[in-house]
């Protein structure tokens, strides 16, 4: 059935970062594609693929209409997105069973975009799908799979939970027959509940009956097909109300023409591209993260790990094909992929069969599709929205600490009250801030004590630099710019009594030193030199030397006070320590 806003598996654990994808050569890419094409046409797998593809294809018809309804566009555009998105991406994704179609989270972003404000909204929608696909392909070509590591669980849980609530709020009008007023879905939902007396009772009954049928039938052996039966029965009840009692209930045919032929290709509207860039980036981000969820939850049958960047390319191809054939933006769907596997699919041929089944439905049963009741589709989406709210994942984020809980709460609140394309991008910014904050808090400074036979012992640093002594400090962690204040706070204080001493910083294992850290070391050197003390460094190589030179510290220290580590662990720091003790004796 229509999946809840898809989220990568394992999102309750930090960090949520897929492994960096490999970059195949042109020969390996061609070989993989050829092997994929040959593998789908085998007699021993054809029957199972046909059954699985038929189940997904039939189930995708009401799903596609519901997603189009959720996006606030012609529901047929959602149907085309399922049909052409799956077919377009099937041969290009690294994950064999990745079903690429329109998802509920992406539909909400479309609903909040500027598509409706365009002079030609339908053409703008297709352009948005193609533009989103192009961004996905570019991300894949540039190896963008690595960037998913910067999306922490807290952001995704907050976003997905709010999307689930937004789905429910967004369908109250179709469920009740009353259209709430307000600036956003939350306000409109509140207005709806304040006008219970204006609900259209037959519409409400059809929606509630459909919800009950979905909950019951999908737990029977019908499974995913139970959704189709529930939509059919709910629509049948709507037809009974309309034709037997004169209680009109809206259907798909009342708000859109359902064609009995496949669509002709269209070209994008280049004039709309500047206005669509922001929602396109937001759609690409959400679609790619959901695609990562497919790779994590639906493994390849041959055990070969999925290439995240290649999946980006496949989803992008699906998006462009969907837009060319008048569909919505698409991305990887964990729920549809899961249905395919549960139904027994063996190869990616099942995806093509699913698309073929959808095409047949459009060609021979468009009249039946037009009779699908709008409150029945709304009931389906409300079930989806409720399923997106996962208390256990929320609880797991809360247990990780106040920082993650705050990030989750902020993302959740923003997603409820601002357009989703802005909420998504703000969530990405929060993810980066969270990552930097976590890295800065991991910095720790230790002191090395030297004992006989070359042994060293780690202890907590002294609080104050003692007079006529050698203090060797070893920092651990990330020394990027954001860690400078944390680093500064952990250093021993330099006071008037700190005379004739040497402080040695051992930077072994540190290959990146931000200029902010160089500035901290420079100020620390100033404090030491004012008391007749000095600062020495043990560095790992030329990269750190270049960064010290860029900050002006290398020239101040000179070559005699900067030691370079060798392949022999401890050799350089022992040498520096011995020289420093000699310096202290000389200046004592």
Tab-separated table of N, CA, C and O in Angstrom, residues 371-454:
chain	number	residue	atom	x	y	z
A	371	UNK	N	-14.489	6.316	-11.291
A	371	UNK	CA	-15.521	6.126	-10.270
A	371	UNK	C	-14.955	6.010	-8.863
A	371	UNK	O	-15.722	5.889	-7.901
A	372	UNK	N	-13.638	6.018	-8.734
A	372	UNK	CA	-13.029	5.918	-7.401
A	372	UNK	C	-13.437	7.141	-6.579
A	372	UNK	O	-13.299	8.284	-7.016
A	373	UNK	N	-13.948	6.900	-5.388
A	373	UNK	CA	-14.464	7.984	-4.544
A	373	UNK	C	-13.325	8.759	-3.890
A	373	UNK	O	-12.362	8.185	-3.395
A	374	UNK	N	-13.459	10.076	-3.873
A	374	UNK	CA	-12.443	10.924	-3.256
A	374	UNK	C	-12.300	10.662	-1.749
A	374	UNK	O	-11.178	10.586	-1.243
A	375	UNK	N	-13.390	10.506	-0.982
A	375	UNK	CA	-13.202	10.205	0.445
A	375	UNK	C	-12.552	8.851	0.687
A	375	UNK	O	-11.892	8.652	1.717
A	376	UNK	N	-12.719	7.906	-0.267
A	376	UNK	CA	-12.033	6.613	-0.125
A	376	UNK	C	-10.525	6.806	-0.246
A	376	UNK	O	-9.742	6.236	0.520
A	377	UNK	N	-10.088	7.629	-1.212
A	377	UNK	CA	-8.660	7.940	-1.340
A	377	UNK	C	-8.164	8.705	-0.125
A	377	UNK	O	-7.044	8.488	0.353
A	378	UNK	N	-8.992	9.622	0.381
A	378	UNK	CA	-8.607	10.362	1.583
A	378	UNK	C	-8.426	9.421	2.768
A	378	UNK	O	-7.486	9.573	3.571
A	379	UNK	N	-9.309	8.433	2.885
A	379	UNK	CA	-9.165	7.449	3.956
A	379	UNK	C	-7.870	6.683	3.850
A	379	UNK	O	-7.191	6.426	4.854
A	380	UNK	N	-7.502	6.307	2.621
A	380	UNK	CA	-6.225	5.628	2.402
A	380	UNK	C	-5.060	6.492	2.883
A	380	UNK	O	-4.161	6.027	3.593
A	381	UNK	N	-5.069	7.761	2.514
A	381	UNK	CA	-3.970	8.640	2.891
A	381	UNK	C	-3.926	8.879	4.394
A	381	UNK	O	-2.841	9.018	4.979
A	382	UNK	N	-5.057	8.943	5.034
A	382	UNK	CA	-5.073	9.128	6.487
A	382	UNK	C	-4.465	7.914	7.185
A	382	UNK	O	-3.707	8.061	8.166
A	383	UNK	N	-4.739	6.718	6.686
A	383	UNK	CA	-4.081	5.525	7.238
A	383	UNK	C	-2.571	5.635	7.070
A	383	UNK	O	-1.794	5.322	7.978
A	384	UNK	N	-2.142	6.089	5.888
A	384	UNK	CA	-0.712	6.265	5.630
A	384	UNK	C	-0.097	7.250	6.618
A	384	UNK	O	0.973	7.014	7.187
A	385	UNK	N	-0.779	8.374	6.815
A	385	UNK	CA	-0.260	9.384	7.729
A	385	UNK	C	-0.126	8.872	9.151
A	385	UNK	O	0.877	9.120	9.826
A	386	UNK	N	-1.101	8.129	9.605
A	386	UNK	CA	-1.046	7.588	10.970
A	386	UNK	C	0.087	6.581	11.088
A	386	UNK	O	0.803	6.536	12.109
A	387	UNK	N	0.267	5.762	10.066
A	387	UNK	CA	1.348	4.774	10.104
A	387	UNK	C	2.731	5.420	10.120
A	387	UNK	O	3.710	4.809	10.551
A	388	UNK	N	2.829	6.660	9.652
A	388	UNK	CA	4.131	7.346	9.643
A	388	UNK	C	4.574	7.755	11.035
A	388	UNK	O	5.762	8.003	11.259
A	389	UNK	N	3.663	7.844	11.968
A	389	UNK	CA	3.990	8.275	13.328
A	389	UNK	C	4.414	7.046	14.122
A	389	UNK	O	3.594	6.183	14.433
A	390	UNK	N	5.697	6.972	14.441
A	390	UNK	CA	6.256	5.790	15.095
A	390	UNK	C	6.776	6.177	16.483
A	390	UNK	O	7.881	6.705	16.626
A	391	UNK	N	5.977	5.946	17.513
A	391	UNK	CA	6.365	6.351	18.873
A	391	UNK	C	7.696	5.766	19.331
A	391	UNK	O	8.446	6.424	20.056
A	392	UNK	N	8.012	4.536	18.928
A	392	UNK	CA	9.260	3.918	19.379
A	392	UNK	C	10.484	4.675	18.850
A	392	UNK	O	11.484	4.841	19.563
A	393	UNK	N	10.403	5.156	17.623
A	393	UNK	CA	11.534	5.913	17.078
A	393	UNK	C	11.653	7.286	17.741
A	393	UNK	O	12.752	7.772	17.979
A	394	UNK	N	10.516	7.882	18.031
A	394	UNK	CA	10.546	9.158	18.752
A	394	UNK	C	11.183	8.949	20.120
A	394	UNK	O	12.038	9.732	20.561
A	395	UNK	N	10.791	7.885	20.794
A	395	UNK	CA	11.318	7.591	22.116
A	395	UNK	C	12.824	7.327	22.055
A	395	UNK	O	13.580	7.754	22.935
A	396	UNK	N	13.278	6.632	21.008
A	396	UNK	CA	14.707	6.327	20.904
A	396	UNK	C	15.528	7.597	20.727
A	396	UNK	O	16.646	7.710	21.240
A	397	UNK	N	14.987	8.586	19.984
A	397	UNK	CA	15.696	9.856	19.831
A	397	UNK	C	15.746	10.598	21.162
A	397	UNK	O	16.781	11.156	21.545
A	398	UNK	N	14.641	10.600	21.887
A	398	UNK	CA	14.596	11.288	23.181
A	398	UNK	C	15.645	10.707	24.130
A	398	UNK	O	16.306	11.433	24.885
A	399	UNK	N	15.846	9.393	24.074
A	399	UNK	CA	16.804	8.749	24.971
A	399	UNK	C	18.248	9.118	24.647
A	399	UNK	O	19.118	8.963	25.505
A	400	UNK	N	18.521	9.591	23.432
A	400	UNK	CA	19.901	9.906	23.056
A	400	UNK	C	20.385	11.225	23.643
A	400	UNK	O	21.578	11.497	23.605
A	401	UNK	N	19.492	12.067	24.156
A	401	UNK	CA	19.946	13.283	24.806
A	401	UNK	C	19.151	14.503	24.400
A	401	UNK	O	18.328	14.482	23.470
A	402	UNK	N	19.421	15.600	25.104
A	402	UNK	CA	18.660	16.839	24.901
A	402	UNK	C	18.930	17.458	23.537
A	402	UNK	O	18.033	18.046	22.930
A	403	UNK	N	20.174	17.351	23.034
A	403	UNK	CA	20.501	17.987	21.760
A	403	UNK	C	19.701	17.381	20.618
A	403	UNK	O	19.059	18.085	19.837
A	404	UNK	N	19.713	16.045	20.521
A	404	UNK	CA	18.954	15.385	19.456
A	404	UNK	C	17.455	15.621	19.614
A	404	UNK	O	16.740	15.781	18.627
A	405	UNK	N	16.979	15.612	20.852
A	405	UNK	CA	15.553	15.846	21.087
A	405	UNK	C	15.152	17.245	20.633
A	405	UNK	O	14.086	17.431	20.024
A	406	UNK	N	16.002	18.211	20.898
A	406	UNK	CA	15.715	19.582	20.463
A	406	UNK	C	15.681	19.679	18.948
A	406	UNK	O	14.773	20.310	18.370
A	407	UNK	N	16.654	19.062	18.282
A	407	UNK	CA	16.688	19.085	16.818
A	407	UNK	C	15.433	18.432	16.255
A	407	UNK	O	14.812	18.937	15.311
A	408	UNK	N	15.031	17.297	16.830
A	408	UNK	CA	13.815	16.620	16.366
A	408	UNK	C	12.596	17.504	16.552
A	408	UNK	O	11.754	17.630	15.648
A	409	UNK	N	12.492	18.141	17.723
A	409	UNK	CA	11.326	18.980	18.006
A	409	UNK	C	11.268	20.194	17.087
A	409	UNK	O	10.195	20.565	16.589
A	410	UNK	N	12.417	20.817	16.834
A	410	UNK	CA	12.438	21.985	15.949
A	410	UNK	C	12.054	21.586	14.527
A	410	UNK	O	11.250	22.264	13.868
A	411	UNK	N	12.619	20.485	14.036
A	411	UNK	CA	12.273	20.013	12.692
A	411	UNK	C	10.787	19.684	12.606
A	411	UNK	O	10.109	20.026	11.627
A	412	UNK	N	10.265	19.025	13.625
A	412	UNK	CA	8.847	18.676	13.662
A	412	UNK	C	7.974	19.927	13.598
A	412	UNK	O	7.038	20.013	12.796
A	413	UNK	N	8.283	20.912	14.437
A	413	UNK	CA	7.478	22.129	14.468
A	413	UNK	C	7.521	22.894	13.165
A	413	UNK	O	6.486	23.361	12.661
A	414	UNK	N	8.717	23.019	12.587
A	414	UNK	CA	8.843	23.742	11.316
A	414	UNK	C	8.066	23.036	10.203
A	414	UNK	O	7.417	23.686	9.383
A	415	UNK	N	8.129	21.719	10.176
A	415	UNK	CA	7.444	20.972	9.118
A	415	UNK	C	5.934	21.132	9.211
A	415	UNK	O	5.231	21.060	8.196
A	416	UNK	N	5.428	21.366	10.412
A	416	UNK	CA	3.988	21.548	10.579
A	416	UNK	C	3.505	22.913	10.107
A	416	UNK	O	2.398	23.040	9.596
A	417	UNK	N	4.337	23.951	10.270
A	417	UNK	CA	3.820	25.313	10.086
A	417	UNK	C	4.384	26.050	8.879
A	417	UNK	O	3.839	27.084	8.500
A	418	UNK	N	5.467	25.556	8.280
A	418	UNK	CA	6.009	26.240	7.105
A	418	UNK	C	5.947	25.299	5.918
A	418	UNK	O	5.839	24.081	6.093
A	419	UNK	N	5.987	25.822	4.686
A	419	UNK	CA	6.006	24.950	3.511
A	419	UNK	C	7.141	23.934	3.595
A	419	UNK	O	8.243	24.256	4.043
A	420	UNK	N	6.857	22.720	3.151
A	420	UNK	CA	7.790	21.621	3.372
A	420	UNK	C	9.135	21.826	2.685
A	420	UNK	O	10.152	21.352	3.182
A	421	UNK	N	9.161	22.543	1.526
A	421	UNK	CA	10.460	22.726	0.879
A	421	UNK	C	11.403	23.541	1.754
A	421	UNK	O	12.616	23.316	1.760
A	422	UNK	N	10.847	24.491	2.533
A	422	UNK	CA	11.684	25.258	3.456
A	422	UNK	C	12.031	24.412	4.675
A	422	UNK	O	13.156	24.470	5.179
A	423	UNK	N	11.062	23.647	5.168
A	423	UNK	CA	11.321	22.808	6.340
A	423	UNK	C	12.417	21.794	6.047
A	423	UNK	O	13.272	21.531	6.894
A	424	UNK	N	12.402	21.216	4.836
A	424	UNK	CA	13.425	20.231	4.478
A	424	UNK	C	14.806	20.867	4.472
A	424	UNK	O	15.768	20.333	5.047
A	425	UNK	N	14.941	22.030	3.838
A	425	UNK	CA	16.243	22.672	3.746
A	425	UNK	C	16.715	23.160	5.116
A	425	UNK	O	17.913	23.097	5.425
A	426	UNK	N	15.800	23.642	5.948
A	426	UNK	CA	16.179	24.027	7.306
A	426	UNK	C	16.633	22.790	8.081
A	426	UNK	O	17.593	22.839	8.859
A	427	UNK	N	15.953	21.676	7.842
A	427	UNK	CA	16.371	20.433	8.488
A	427	UNK	C	17.775	20.025	8.094
A	427	UNK	O	18.549	19.544	8.930
A	428	UNK	N	18.126	20.210	6.818
A	428	UNK	CA	19.498	19.916	6.380
A	428	UNK	C	20.480	20.817	7.119
A	428	UNK	O	21.544	20.368	7.580
A	429	UNK	N	20.148	22.106	7.240
A	429	UNK	CA	21.020	23.013	7.978
A	429	UNK	C	21.166	22.593	9.428
A	429	UNK	O	22.274	22.622	9.987
A	430	UNK	N	20.067	22.179	10.054
A	430	UNK	CA	20.135	21.704	11.430
A	430	UNK	C	20.996	20.459	11.531
A	430	UNK	O	21.728	20.263	12.519
A	431	UNK	N	20.923	19.603	10.498
A	431	UNK	CA	21.752	18.397	10.500
A	431	UNK	C	23.225	18.754	10.501
A	431	UNK	O	24.032	18.150	11.211
A	432	UNK	N	23.605	19.738	9.693
A	432	UNK	CA	25.010	20.156	9.637
A	432	UNK	C	25.437	20.749	10.970
A	432	UNK	O	26.523	20.454	11.492
A	433	UNK	N	24.569	21.592	11.557
A	433	UNK	CA	24.888	22.182	12.859
A	433	UNK	C	25.048	21.088	13.909
A	433	UNK	O	25.964	21.118	14.746
A	434	UNK	N	24.155	20.097	13.874
A	434	UNK	CA	24.243	18.993	14.819
A	434	UNK	C	25.545	18.233	14.651
A	434	UNK	O	26.218	17.879	15.629
A	435	UNK	N	25.920	17.982	13.405
A	435	UNK	CA	27.163	17.248	13.135
A	435	UNK	C	28.363	18.014	13.685
A	435	UNK	O	29.241	17.447	14.351
A	436	UNK	N	28.411	19.325	13.413
A	436	UNK	CA	29.539	20.141	13.884
A	436	UNK	C	29.553	20.181	15.418
A	436	UNK	O	30.607	20.076	16.056
A	437	UNK	N	28.369	20.315	16.020
A	437	UNK	CA	28.302	20.360	17.480
A	437	UNK	C	28.777	19.056	18.091
A	437	UNK	O	29.507	19.048	19.095
A	438	UNK	N	28.393	17.935	17.498
A	438	UNK	CA	28.840	16.646	18.011
A	438	UNK	C	30.350	16.507	17.897
A	438	UNK	O	31.024	16.018	18.806
A	439	UNK	N	30.891	16.929	16.757
A	439	UNK	CA	32.336	16.820	16.568
A	439	UNK	C	33.090	17.693	17.568
A	439	UNK	O	34.123	17.295	18.106
A	440	UNK	N	32.581	18.902	17.805
A	440	UNK	CA	33.287	19.797	18.728
A	440	UNK	C	33.255	19.254	20.148
A	440	UNK	O	34.202	19.435	20.918
A	441	UNK	N	32.185	18.569	20.527
A	441	UNK	CA	32.096	18.038	21.881
A	441	UNK	C	32.947	16.799	22.086
A	441	UNK	O	33.148	16.366	23.225
A	442	UNK	N	33.452	16.211	21.003
A	442	UNK	CA	34.276	15.017	21.129
A	442	UNK	C	35.751	15.322	21.347
A	442	UNK	O	36.552	14.426	21.526
A	443	UNK	N	36.123	16.570	21.308
A	443	UNK	CA	37.525	16.946	21.503
A	443	UNK	C	37.913	16.766	22.968
A	443	UNK	O	37.191	17.177	23.880
A	444	UNK	N	39.082	16.157	23.174
A	444	UNK	CA	39.568	15.932	24.533
A	444	UNK	C	41.080	16.122	24.559
A	444	UNK	O	41.787	15.626	23.667
A	445	UNK	N	41.571	16.843	25.537
A	445	UNK	CA	43.000	17.077	25.683
A	445	UNK	C	43.514	16.265	26.870
A	445	UNK	O	42.956	16.336	27.974
A	446	UNK	N	44.612	15.482	26.629
A	446	UNK	CA	45.240	14.674	27.672
A	446	UNK	C	46.691	15.105	27.847
A	446	UNK	O	47.303	15.682	26.937
A	447	UNK	N	47.247	14.805	29.009
A	447	UNK	CA	48.657	15.112	29.273
A	447	UNK	C	49.462	13.816	29.284
A	447	UNK	O	49.000	12.790	29.795
A	448	UNK	N	50.660	13.866	28.701
A	448	UNK	CA	51.548	12.712	28.657
A	448	UNK	C	52.637	12.879	29.712
A	448	UNK	O	53.320	13.909	29.769
A	449	UNK	N	52.798	11.838	30.537
A	449	UNK	CA	53.885	11.782	31.509
A	449	UNK	C	54.923	10.780	31.039
A	449	UNK	O	54.568	9.684	30.574
A	450	UNK	N	56.179	11.111	31.162
A	450	UNK	CA	57.263	10.272	30.653
A	450	UNK	C	57.942	9.559	31.815
A	450	UNK	O	58.298	10.185	32.831
A	451	UNK	N	58.106	8.242	31.658
A	451	UNK	CA	58.719	7.407	32.684
A	451	UNK	C	59.876	6.632	32.059
A	451	UNK	O	60.141	6.732	30.848
A	452	UNK	N	60.526	5.850	32.842
A	452	UNK	CA	61.701	5.129	32.376
A	452	UNK	C	61.401	4.126	31.275
A	452	UNK	O	60.263	3.693	31.097
A	453	UNK	N	62.445	3.759	30.535
A	453	UNK	CA	62.376	2.771	29.451
A	453	UNK	C	61.420	3.201	28.340
A	453	UNK	O	60.797	2.375	27.688
A	454	UNK	N	61.288	4.511	28.145
A	454	UNK	CA	60.497	5.023	27.028
A	454	UNK	C	58.998	4.929	27.202
A	454	UNK	O	58.249	5.132	26.241
